[in-house]
Short mmCIF file of C-alpha atoms in Angstrom, two decimals:
data_model
loop_
_atom_site.label_atom_id
_atom_site.label_comp_id
_atom_site.label_asym_id
_atom_site.label_seq_id
_atom_site.Cartn_x
_atom_site.Cartn_y
_atom_site.Cartn_z
CA UNK M 1 -6.52 22.12 -1.72
CA UNK M 2 -7.16 19.19 -4.26
CA UNK M 3 -4.44 17.18 -5.29
CA UNK M 4 -5.06 16.16 -9.15
CA UNK M 5 -4.14 12.90 -10.52
CA UNK M 6 -0.60 12.33 -11.49
CA UNK M 7 -0.98 8.99 -13.69
CA UNK M 8 -4.16 8.79 -14.72
CA UNK M 9 -3.97 7.60 -18.26
CA UNK M 10 -0.94 5.76 -17.68
CA UNK M 11 -1.22 3.53 -14.69
CA UNK M 12 -4.96 3.22 -15.05
CA UNK M 13 -7.68 4.78 -17.35
CA UNK M 14 -8.35 8.49 -17.24
CA UNK M 15 -12.01 7.75 -18.33
CA UNK M 16 -14.29 7.11 -15.11
CA UNK M 17 -16.46 4.70 -16.94
CA UNK M 18 -13.49 2.51 -18.14
CA UNK M 19 -11.91 2.60 -14.85
CA UNK M 20 -14.94 1.58 -12.86
CA UNK M 21 -15.31 -1.31 -15.41
CA UNK M 22 -11.70 -2.27 -14.84
CA UNK M 23 -11.54 -1.99 -11.22
CA UNK M 24 -15.13 -4.19 -11.05
CA UNK M 25 -13.32 -6.64 -13.32
CA UNK M 26 -10.30 -7.18 -11.03
CA UNK M 27 -12.65 -7.21 -7.86
CA UNK M 28 -13.00 -10.87 -7.91
CA UNK M 29 -12.42 -12.76 -4.52
CA UNK M 30 -10.04 -15.80 -4.48
CA UNK M 31 -11.64 -19.10 -4.60
CA UNK M 32 -12.81 -20.12 -1.25
CA UNK M 33 -12.55 -16.88 0.26
CA UNK M 34 -15.09 -15.01 2.32
CA UNK M 35 -15.23 -11.10 2.98
CA UNK M 36 -13.61 -10.44 6.51
CA UNK M 37 -12.44 -7.78 8.39
CA UNK M 38 -8.68 -7.15 8.71
CA UNK M 39 -6.60 -4.96 10.42
CA UNK M 40 -4.00 -4.14 7.14
CA UNK M 41 -3.13 -5.13 3.98
CA UNK M 42 -0.27 -5.27 1.37
CA UNK M 43 -1.18 -4.36 -2.19
CA UNK M 44 0.77 -3.61 -5.21
CA UNK M 45 0.99 -0.51 -7.16
CA UNK M 46 1.91 -0.98 -10.90
CA UNK M 47 -0.07 -0.16 -13.59
CA UNK M 48 -3.45 -1.84 -13.30
CA UNK M 49 -2.99 -4.04 -16.28
CA UNK M 50 -0.01 -5.69 -14.31
CA UNK M 51 -0.88 -5.56 -10.67
CA UNK M 52 -4.49 -4.99 -10.60
CA UNK M 53 -5.59 -8.40 -10.38
CA UNK M 54 -3.46 -9.08 -7.26
CA UNK M 55 -4.78 -5.66 -5.61
CA UNK M 56 -8.30 -6.65 -6.74
CA UNK M 57 -8.32 -10.06 -5.03
CA UNK M 58 -7.00 -8.47 -1.98
CA UNK M 59 -9.55 -5.57 -1.76
CA UNK M 60 -12.40 -7.76 -2.65
CA UNK M 61 -11.90 -10.27 0.22
CA UNK M 62 -11.98 -7.73 2.95
CA UNK M 63 -14.49 -5.13 4.39
CA UNK M 64 -13.45 -1.55 3.64
CA UNK M 65 -14.46 0.57 6.38
CA UNK M 66 -15.06 4.44 6.15
CA UNK M 67 -11.45 5.33 7.23
CA UNK M 68 -8.10 4.16 6.05
CA UNK M 69 -4.47 4.97 6.39
CA UNK M 70 -2.56 4.48 3.21
CA UNK M 71 1.26 3.89 3.47
CA UNK M 72 3.15 4.25 0.40
CA UNK M 73 6.60 4.62 -1.01
CA UNK M 74 8.54 7.83 -1.82
CA UNK M 75 9.85 6.74 -5.49
CA UNK M 76 11.06 10.28 -6.44
CA UNK M 77 13.25 12.78 -4.74
CA UNK M 78 11.46 16.12 -4.35
CA UNK M 79 9.99 16.51 -0.78
CA UNK M 80 10.25 14.97 2.60
CA UNK M 81 11.35 11.38 3.14
CA UNK M 82 8.41 10.92 5.56
CA UNK M 83 5.58 12.89 4.28
CA UNK M 84 2.12 13.44 5.39
CA UNK M 85 -0.66 15.48 4.32
CA UNK M 86 -3.50 16.49 6.42
CA UNK M 87 -6.07 18.26 4.56
CA UNK M 88 -7.73 18.61 1.28
CA UNK M 89 -8.76 15.88 -1.24
CA UNK M 90 -7.17 13.64 -3.77
CA UNK M 91 -8.97 13.50 -7.27
CA UNK M 92 -9.28 10.26 -9.40
CA UNK M 93 -11.53 10.16 -12.55
CA UNK M 94 -14.19 8.49 -10.00
CA UNK M 95 -14.43 11.84 -7.89
CA UNK M 96 -12.86 13.26 -4.86
CA UNK M 97 -11.33 11.24 -2.09
CA UNK M 98 -11.41 13.34 1.11
CA UNK M 99 -8.35 13.37 3.42
CA UNK M 100 -9.59 12.65 7.18
CA UNK M 101 -8.02 15.72 8.84
CA UNK M 102 -8.39 14.69 12.32
CA UNK M 103 -6.77 11.01 11.85
CA UNK M 104 -3.91 12.78 9.82
CA UNK M 105 -3.39 15.45 12.35
CA UNK M 106 -3.25 12.74 15.35
CA UNK M 107 -0.52 10.85 13.25
CA UNK M 108 1.37 13.94 12.35
CA UNK M 109 1.41 14.92 16.10
CA UNK M 110 2.13 11.55 17.28
CA UNK M 111 5.38 10.94 14.88
CA UNK M 112 7.63 13.74 14.67
CA UNK M 113 9.43 12.15 11.80
CA UNK M 114 6.49 12.81 9.46
CA UNK M 115 6.44 16.03 7.91
CA UNK M 116 3.65 17.67 6.16
CA UNK M 117 4.71 17.86 2.65
CA UNK M 118 2.02 18.11 -0.30
CA UNK M 119 4.99 18.13 -2.79
CA UNK M 120 6.40 14.90 -1.81
CA UNK M 121 2.96 13.43 -2.61
CA UNK M 122 2.11 15.48 -5.74
CA UNK M 123 3.78 13.02 -8.52
CA UNK M 124 3.69 9.72 -6.26
CA UNK M 125 1.89 7.06 -7.70
CA UNK M 126 2.05 4.23 -5.22
CA UNK M 127 -0.91 5.67 -2.91
CA UNK M 128 -3.07 7.18 -5.70
CA UNK M 129 -3.34 3.73 -7.55
CA UNK M 130 -4.92 2.26 -4.64
CA UNK M 131 -7.66 5.00 -4.12
CA UNK M 132 -10.01 4.00 -7.07
CA UNK M 133 -10.42 0.45 -5.39
CA UNK M 134 -11.25 2.02 -2.20
CA UNK M 135 -13.79 4.42 -4.14
CA UNK M 136 -15.53 1.81 -5.57
CA UNK M 137 -15.89 -0.51 -2.58
CA UNK M 138 -16.78 2.61 -0.15
CA UNK M 139 -17.45 5.61 -2.10
CA UNK M 140 -17.76 7.74 1.25
CA UNK M 141 -14.07 6.43 2.73
CA UNK M 142 -11.86 8.87 4.13
CA UNK M 143 -8.01 8.31 4.40
CA UNK M 144 -4.72 9.65 5.74
CA UNK M 145 -1.84 9.54 3.32
CA UNK M 146 1.73 8.79 4.34
CA UNK M 147 4.75 8.27 1.98
CA UNK M 148 7.79 6.83 3.28
CA UNK M 149 11.28 7.08 1.52
CA UNK M 150 14.43 4.89 2.21
CA UNK M 151 15.16 5.60 6.01
CA UNK M 152 16.93 3.56 8.68
CA UNK M 153 15.34 0.59 10.29
CA UNK M 154 15.03 2.39 13.65
CA UNK M 155 13.13 5.26 12.06
CA UNK M 156 10.91 2.89 10.38
CA UNK M 157 10.02 0.90 13.71
CA UNK M 158 9.42 4.47 15.22
CA UNK M 159 6.89 5.68 12.63
CA UNK M 160 5.29 2.08 13.02
CA UNK M 161 5.04 2.50 16.52
CA UNK M 162 3.15 5.81 16.45
CA UNK M 163 1.04 4.58 13.88
CA UNK M 164 0.22 1.55 15.98
CA UNK M 165 -0.71 3.66 19.06
CA UNK M 166 -2.84 6.17 17.02
CA UNK M 167 -4.78 3.53 15.64
CA UNK M 168 -5.12 1.46 18.80
CA UNK M 169 -6.65 4.46 20.41
CA UNK M 170 -9.39 4.93 17.78
CA UNK M 171 -12.77 3.53 18.44
CA UNK M 172 -13.65 3.55 15.00
CA UNK M 173 -12.16 0.68 12.66
CA UNK M 174 -9.39 1.96 10.25
CA UNK M 175 -7.92 0.03 7.58
CA UNK M 176 -4.14 0.12 7.07
CA UNK M 177 -3.34 -0.04 3.45
CA UNK M 178 0.44 -0.57 2.67
CA UNK M 179 1.48 -0.04 -0.88
CA UNK M 180 4.54 -2.16 -2.47
CA UNK M 181 5.73 -3.97 -5.24
CA UNK M 182 8.48 -6.75 -4.70
CA UNK M 183 11.67 -7.58 -6.70
CA UNK M 184 12.29 -5.29 -9.57
CA UNK M 185 13.85 -6.02 -12.97
CA UNK M 186 15.51 -9.55 -12.67
CA UNK M 187 14.54 -12.41 -14.66
CA UNK M 188 11.21 -14.19 -13.50
CA UNK M 189 12.85 -17.47 -11.68
CA UNK M 190 15.20 -15.38 -9.70
CA UNK M 191 12.33 -12.76 -8.79
CA UNK M 192 10.20 -15.53 -7.61
CA UNK M 193 12.69 -17.09 -5.50
CA UNK M 194 13.71 -13.76 -4.04
CA UNK M 195 9.99 -12.41 -3.54
CA UNK M 196 9.37 -16.02 -1.77
CA UNK M 197 11.97 -15.04 1.06
CA UNK M 198 10.11 -11.71 1.44
CA UNK M 199 6.89 -13.14 1.57
CA UNK M 200 7.92 -15.58 4.07
CA UNK M 201 8.80 -12.80 6.78
CA UNK M 202 5.68 -11.11 6.09
CA UNK M 203 3.82 -14.16 6.56
CA UNK M 204 5.68 -14.61 10.11
CA UNK M 205 5.05 -10.83 10.59
CA UNK M 206 8.72 -10.30 11.23
CA UNK M 207 9.74 -6.59 10.55
CA UNK M 208 13.43 -6.99 11.48
CA UNK M 209 13.43 -10.26 9.36
CA UNK M 210 12.10 -8.63 6.34
CA UNK M 211 14.12 -5.82 6.61
CA UNK M 212 17.39 -7.94 6.81
CA UNK M 213 16.43 -10.56 4.09
CA UNK M 214 15.78 -7.59 1.57
CA UNK M 215 19.18 -6.29 2.38
CA UNK M 216 21.13 -9.56 2.41
CA UNK M 217 19.46 -11.10 -0.63
CA UNK M 218 19.36 -7.77 -2.66
CA UNK M 219 15.65 -8.04 -2.73
CA UNK M 220 14.48 -4.62 -4.71
CA UNK M 221 11.40 -4.24 -2.59
CA UNK M 222 10.18 -0.58 -2.91
CA UNK M 223 7.86 -0.55 -0.14
CA UNK M 224 10.09 -2.04 2.66
CA UNK M 225 9.85 0.95 4.46
CA UNK M 226 6.25 1.18 4.59
CA UNK M 227 5.97 -2.80 5.32
CA UNK M 228 8.43 -2.31 8.08
CA UNK M 229 6.29 0.35 9.46
CA UNK M 230 3.06 -1.67 8.91
CA UNK M 231 4.41 -5.08 10.75
CA UNK M 232 5.49 -2.67 13.62
CA UNK M 233 2.25 -1.16 14.02
CA UNK M 234 0.35 -4.57 13.75
CA UNK M 235 2.48 -5.76 16.91
CA UNK M 236 0.62 -3.00 18.79
CA UNK M 237 -2.60 -3.76 17.23
CA UNK M 238 -2.20 -7.31 18.50
CA UNK M 239 -2.66 -8.86 15.13
CA UNK M 240 -1.20 -12.21 14.77
CA UNK M 241 -2.46 -13.66 11.38
CA UNK M 242 -1.22 -13.31 7.95
CA UNK M 243 -2.30 -14.64 4.61
CA UNK M 244 -0.98 -14.53 1.05
CA UNK M 245 -3.88 -13.76 -1.04
CA UNK M 246 -2.24 -13.66 -4.82
CA UNK M 247 1.19 -13.52 -6.03
CA UNK M 248 1.95 -12.63 -9.80
CA UNK M 249 4.88 -10.94 -11.72
CA UNK M 250 4.59 -8.67 -14.64
CA UNK M 251 5.48 -11.86 -16.67
CA UNK M 252 1.98 -13.17 -16.18
CA UNK M 253 0.75 -10.32 -18.04
CA UNK M 254 3.39 -9.15 -20.53
CA UNK M 255 4.79 -12.78 -21.45
CA UNK M 256 8.39 -11.54 -20.91
CA UNK M 257 10.27 -13.28 -18.23
CA UNK M 258 13.65 -11.56 -18.96
CA UNK M 259 13.13 -8.62 -16.52
CA UNK M 260 9.83 -8.69 -14.21
CA UNK M 261 8.20 -7.10 -11.04
CA UNK M 262 6.86 -9.01 -8.45
CA UNK M 263 3.63 -8.55 -6.81
CA UNK M 264 2.16 -9.92 -3.78
CA UNK M 265 -1.42 -9.18 -2.31
CA UNK M 266 -1.72 -10.14 1.61
CA UNK M 267 -4.08 -9.50 4.55
CA UNK M 268 -3.25 -9.37 8.26
CA UNK M 269 -5.67 -9.74 11.03
#
C-alpha cells in the first residue's frame, strides 16, 4: 500500500523540481560544523518556508544512513494514539520512500503499546515533511514510521525503552529522527524564554526534566511525547552528547512577533 502525500502543495511544494530546489537550498551546514554520525536528531515539522532552514541545518550536518526510524506526533484524533505502519511506501513528489518492514515488525512486536494503524498516519504531517530531506540525502533510505499522541509519561518511557532495545540490537546503523515543534502561538519573547527551558532539558538529555518543565511552564511542545521516547531510547543506546544546531521562531520568516511557533534543530550522539 502506498500512502499518498497529505500536505504537498501546502507545507512544501508539490512539484518535484521546486521541492528538490528548496530542500537543496536549506541543506546548508552551519558555520564550523562537519558532517558526522549521530544516533538521533530533533527537527521541526512546520511548513518548509518557516522551519525548513532549521531542519536543513540539522540534516546537512549528519550522515544519513540507509535506515531511519521517524518518531512523529499525533496531531489529529482519528486512529491509535501510538501508531506504527509496517508495510508499503510513502509517496512524496520526489518518489516513494519504502517502509522497512523488518524494522517496523521488530518494533511492533517489542512494544505492545504500538498499534498497526495506517489511518492514524494518513493525514499526519509531522513525519511526512521530514521524508524529502532524507530522500535528497540518501535516495535509497528505508524507514519505520511511529506517531505518538498524548500519553502518560510512563507509557512514553516504555515506548522509548523498547525502541532503544531494538535499535541497540541492530547491526546496521539506524538514525532516530524525532519530529517536534516547540512552543505555539504566544508572542516571540515569551516563546523564546519557554523554548529555552525545554532546550535546556533536551541538552541535559533528561526525559523526566523535559516532561515536567513542559507541564509546569505550560510549554506547548507538540512533540513532547516523541522527544521523551527519544531521550529514553538514547539512554539505552549510551548516547551522552547533545548539541543545538539552530533555533528560530516563525517570526524570523513572517516578521510578526505576536503569535509564533518555536523551532529547534538538535543532534544527539
